[in-house]
PDB file of C-alpha atoms in Angstrom:
ATOM      1  CA  MET T   1       9.712   6.961  26.169  1.00 37.00           C
ATOM      2  CA  GLN T   2      12.364   7.515  24.197  1.00 43.00           C
ATOM      3  CA  MET T   3      12.334   4.558  21.367  1.00 46.00           C
ATOM      4  CA  GLY T   4      15.156   2.469  21.272  1.00 44.00           C
ATOM      5  CA  ALA T   5      17.794   2.061  17.153  1.00 50.00           C
ATOM      6  CA  LYS T   6      15.585  -1.328  16.730  1.00 58.00           C
ATOM      7  CA  GLY T   7      11.770   0.020  16.955  1.00 58.00           C
ATOM      8  CA  ASN T   8      12.998   3.550  15.298  1.00 61.00           C
ATOM      9  CA  ASN T   9      14.421   1.707  12.800  1.00 87.00           C
ATOM     10  CA  LEU T  10      11.130  -0.166  12.286  1.00 88.00           C
ATOM     11  CA  LEU T  11       9.187   2.542  11.766  1.00 91.00           C
ATOM     12  CA  MET T  12      11.319   4.733   9.408  1.00 92.00           C
ATOM     13  CA  THR T  13      11.141   1.268   7.430  1.00 91.00           C
ATOM     14  CA  LEU T  14       7.154   1.616   7.624  1.00 94.00           C
ATOM     15  CA  LEU T  15       6.861   4.754   6.768  1.00 93.00           C
ATOM     16  CA  LYS T  16       9.149   3.948   3.752  1.00 94.00           C
ATOM     17  CA  ALA T  17       7.275   1.728   2.380  1.00 95.00           C
ATOM     18  CA  ALA T  18       4.524   3.292   3.039  1.00 95.00           C
ATOM     19  CA  LEU T  19       5.496   5.960   0.623  1.00 96.00           C
ATOM     20  CA  LEU T  20       6.406   3.564  -1.477  1.00 96.00           C
ATOM     21  CA  GLY T  21       2.905   2.244  -1.514  1.00 96.00           C
ATOM     22  CA  VAL T  22       1.510   5.736  -1.823  1.00 96.00           C
ATOM     23  CA  ALA T  23       3.568   6.161  -4.938  1.00 96.00           C
ATOM     24  CA  VAL T  24       2.908   3.202  -6.733  1.00 97.00           C
ATOM     25  CA  SER T  25      -0.514   3.565  -6.836  1.00 96.00           C
ATOM     26  CA  PHE T  26       0.067   7.308  -7.779  1.00 95.00           C
ATOM     27  CA  ALA T  27       1.601   5.752 -10.492  1.00 97.00           C
ATOM     28  CA  LEU T  28      -0.590   3.493 -11.060  1.00 96.00           C
ATOM     29  CA  LEU T  29      -3.984   5.971 -11.339  1.00 94.00           C
ATOM     30  CA  LEU T  30      -2.213   8.171 -13.677  1.00 95.00           C
ATOM     31  CA  LEU T  31      -1.640   5.075 -15.926  1.00 95.00           C
ATOM     32  CA  PHE T  32      -5.272   4.535 -15.389  1.00 95.00           C
ATOM     33  CA  SER T  33      -6.652   7.019 -16.034  1.00 94.00           C
ATOM     34  CA  LEU T  34      -4.481   7.480 -19.097  1.00 95.00           C
ATOM     35  CA  ALA T  35      -5.502   3.973 -19.993  1.00 93.00           C
ATOM     36  CA  LEU T  36      -9.336   5.601 -20.113  1.00 92.00           C
ATOM     37  CA  GLN T  37      -8.387   8.605 -21.910  1.00 93.00           C
ATOM     38  CA  LYS T  38      -7.778   7.065 -25.026  1.00 93.00           C
ATOM     39  CA  ASN T  39     -10.548   4.681 -24.351  1.00 90.00           C
ATOM     40  CA  TRP T  40      -8.192   1.593 -24.402  1.00 92.00           C
ATOM     41  CA  MET T  41     -10.593   0.654 -21.251  1.00 90.00           C
ATOM     42  CA  GLN T  42     -14.088   1.218 -20.317  1.00 90.00           C
ATOM     43  CA  LEU T  43     -15.333   2.834 -17.397  1.00 88.00           C
ATOM     44  CA  SER T  44     -17.323  -0.411 -16.093  1.00 89.00           C
ATOM     45  CA  ALA T  45     -13.280  -1.483 -15.128  1.00 88.00           C
ATOM     46  CA  LEU T  46     -13.059   0.667 -12.620  1.00 89.00           C
ATOM     47  CA  GLY T  47     -13.758  -1.067  -9.209  1.00 89.00           C
ATOM     48  CA  VAL T  48     -11.367  -3.842 -10.485  1.00 93.00           C
ATOM     49  CA  MET T  49      -8.608  -1.612 -11.266  1.00 94.00           C
ATOM     50  CA  THR T  50      -9.138   0.564  -8.174  1.00 93.00           C
ATOM     51  CA  VAL T  51      -9.147  -3.106  -5.927  1.00 94.00           C
ATOM     52  CA  ALA T  52      -5.941  -3.976  -8.094  1.00 95.00           C
ATOM     53  CA  ILE T  53      -4.285  -0.910  -7.901  1.00 96.00           C
ATOM     54  CA  LYS T  54      -5.100  -0.488  -4.146  1.00 96.00           C
ATOM     55  CA  VAL T  55      -3.371  -4.799  -4.081  1.00 96.00           C
ATOM     56  CA  VAL T  56      -0.370  -3.804  -5.613  1.00 97.00           C
ATOM     57  CA  SER T  57       0.136  -0.661  -4.134  1.00 97.00           C
ATOM     58  CA  ALA T  58       0.413  -2.689  -0.980  1.00 97.00           C
ATOM     59  CA  ALA T  59       1.981  -5.628  -1.715  1.00 97.00           C
ATOM     60  CA  ALA T  60       4.788  -2.921  -3.072  1.00 97.00           C
ATOM     61  CA  ALA T  61       4.565  -1.900   0.813  1.00 96.00           C
ATOM     62  CA  ALA T  62       4.909  -5.020   1.921  1.00 96.00           C
ATOM     63  CA  ALA T  63       7.688  -6.296   0.166  1.00 95.00           C
ATOM     64  CA  LEU T  64      10.050  -2.991   0.576  1.00 95.00           C
ATOM     65  CA  ALA T  65       9.767  -3.032   4.262  1.00 94.00           C
ATOM     66  CA  VAL T  66      10.148  -7.345   4.053  1.00 93.00           C
ATOM     67  CA  ALA T  67      13.549  -6.361   2.456  1.00 92.00           C
ATOM     68  CA  LEU T  68      14.344  -3.742   4.840  1.00 90.00           C
ATOM     69  CA  TYR T  69      13.470  -5.957   8.144  1.00 85.00           C
ATOM     70  CA  LYS T  70      14.194  -9.136   8.045  1.00 79.00           C
ATOM     71  CA  ARG T  71      12.165 -10.252  11.702  1.00 83.00           C
ATOM     72  CA  ARG T  72       8.722 -11.796  11.530  1.00 87.00           C
ATOM     73  CA  ALA T  73       8.298 -11.020   7.363  1.00 90.00           C
ATOM     74  CA  TRP T  74       4.232 -12.419   7.687  1.00 91.00           C
ATOM     75  CA  LEU T  75       3.864  -9.348  10.525  1.00 94.00           C
ATOM     76  CA  ILE T  76       6.025  -6.745   9.070  1.00 94.00           C
ATOM     77  CA  GLY T  77       4.556  -7.401   5.940  1.00 94.00           C
ATOM     78  CA  GLY T  78       1.109  -7.236   7.445  1.00 95.00           C
ATOM     79  CA  VAL T  79       1.275  -4.200   9.621  1.00 96.00           C
ATOM     80  CA  ALA T  80       3.504  -1.867   5.974  1.00 96.00           C
ATOM     81  CA  GLY T  81       0.155  -3.057   4.463  1.00 95.00           C
ATOM     82  CA  LEU T  82      -1.901  -1.510   7.300  1.00 96.00           C
ATOM     83  CA  CYS T  83       0.740   1.489   7.008  1.00 95.00           C
ATOM     84  CA  TYR T  84      -0.691   1.645   3.196  1.00 96.00           C
ATOM     85  CA  ALA T  85      -3.694   1.922   3.100  1.00 95.00           C
ATOM     86  CA  GLY T  86      -3.747   4.412   6.027  1.00 93.00           C
ATOM     87  CA  LEU T  87      -1.309   6.550   4.808  1.00 94.00           C
ATOM     88  CA  ALA T  88      -2.858   6.465   0.535  1.00 93.00           C
ATOM     89  CA  PHE T  89      -6.603   7.406   3.155  1.00 92.00           C
ATOM     90  CA  VAL T  90      -4.841  10.767   4.002  1.00 91.00           C
ATOM     91  CA  PHE T  91      -3.198  11.400   1.074  1.00 91.00           C
ATOM     92  CA  PHE T  92      -6.023  11.053  -1.189  1.00 88.00           C
ATOM     93  CA  SER T  93      -8.429  12.385   0.885  1.00 88.00           C
ATOM     94  CA  ILE T  94      -6.227  15.676   0.744  1.00 90.00           C
ATOM     95  CA  LEU T  95      -5.898  15.505  -2.914  1.00 88.00           C
ATOM     96  CA  SER T  96      -9.639  15.337  -3.287  1.00 85.00           C
ATOM     97  CA  LYS T  97     -10.111  18.125  -0.021  1.00 84.00           C
ATOM     98  CA  SER T  98     -12.775  15.708   1.364  1.00 83.00           C
ATOM     99  CA  PHE T  99     -12.129  13.819   4.718  1.00 79.00           C
ATOM    100  CA  SER T 100     -14.696  11.797   5.313  1.00 78.00           C
ATOM    101  CA  LEU T 101     -14.547   8.302   7.614  1.00 80.00           C
ATOM    102  CA  SER T 102     -16.428   5.134   6.385  1.00 80.00           C
ATOM    103  CA  LEU T 103     -17.017   1.441   6.106  1.00 84.00           C
ATOM    104  CA  GLY T 104     -15.030   1.732   3.135  1.00 83.00           C
ATOM    105  CA  ILE T 105     -11.849   2.295   5.080  1.00 88.00           C
ATOM    106  CA  LEU T 106     -12.116  -0.721   6.995  1.00 91.00           C
ATOM    107  CA  SER T 107     -12.476  -2.846   3.911  1.00 92.00           C
ATOM    108  CA  ASP T 108      -9.002  -0.660   2.248  1.00 92.00           C
ATOM    109  CA  LEU T 109      -7.430  -1.523   5.905  1.00 93.00           C
ATOM    110  CA  GLY T 110      -8.025  -5.083   5.537  1.00 94.00           C
ATOM    111  CA  THR T 111      -7.274  -5.727   1.497  1.00 94.00           C
ATOM    112  CA  GLY T 112      -4.078  -4.169   2.401  1.00 95.00           C
ATOM    113  CA  CYS T 113      -3.132  -6.181   5.472  1.00 96.00           C
ATOM    114  CA  LEU T 114      -3.619  -9.264   3.582  1.00 96.00           C
ATOM    115  CA  ALA T 115      -1.789  -8.598   0.220  1.00 97.00           C
ATOM    116  CA  GLY T 116       1.046  -6.933   2.368  1.00 96.00           C
ATOM    117  CA  VAL T 117       0.582 -10.645   5.068  1.00 96.00           C
ATOM    118  CA  PHE T 118       0.631 -12.753   1.332  1.00 96.00           C
ATOM    119  CA  THR T 119       3.569 -10.602   0.268  1.00 96.00           C
ATOM    120  CA  ALA T 120       5.706 -11.495   2.531  1.00 95.00           C
ATOM    121  CA  LEU T 121       4.950 -15.368   2.937  1.00 94.00           C
ATOM    122  CA  LEU T 122       5.454 -15.068  -0.797  1.00 94.00           C
ATOM    123  CA  ILE T 123       8.835 -13.596  -0.313  1.00 93.00           C
ATOM    124  CA  ARG T 124      10.016 -15.788   1.980  1.00 90.00           C
ATOM    125  CA  MET T 125       8.774 -18.858   0.755  1.00 90.00           C
ATOM    126  CA  PHE T 126      10.412 -18.302  -2.625  1.00 88.00           C
ATOM    127  CA  ARG T 127      13.963 -17.260  -0.716  1.00 77.00           C
TER     128      ARG T 127
END
């Protein structure tokens, strides 16, 4: 089955967006670990910061996807958030050398999707 130019363009857009989200996530995790090391933040902030990093990263992925692919912004934003969550799971599983599926991945996929949809809606609302 051969994909047309539009389907290929959409897949490349989603891949670029997911890669951007993973890069943002990695950078924010490095900043958070630096803040922990310098005692600027306490370890008790780990749960909140992890969710915040996931939301910001999914929002960055959705923003890029919506900017590159102009139609159906809410759908593209949600799928970009899903792609980010899936790619981040694979990437960080490889880094930690452990791959275990749990219900946590469903939470991450839902968070990514919702953050992507809301980001896309906000971008379209203020454009």
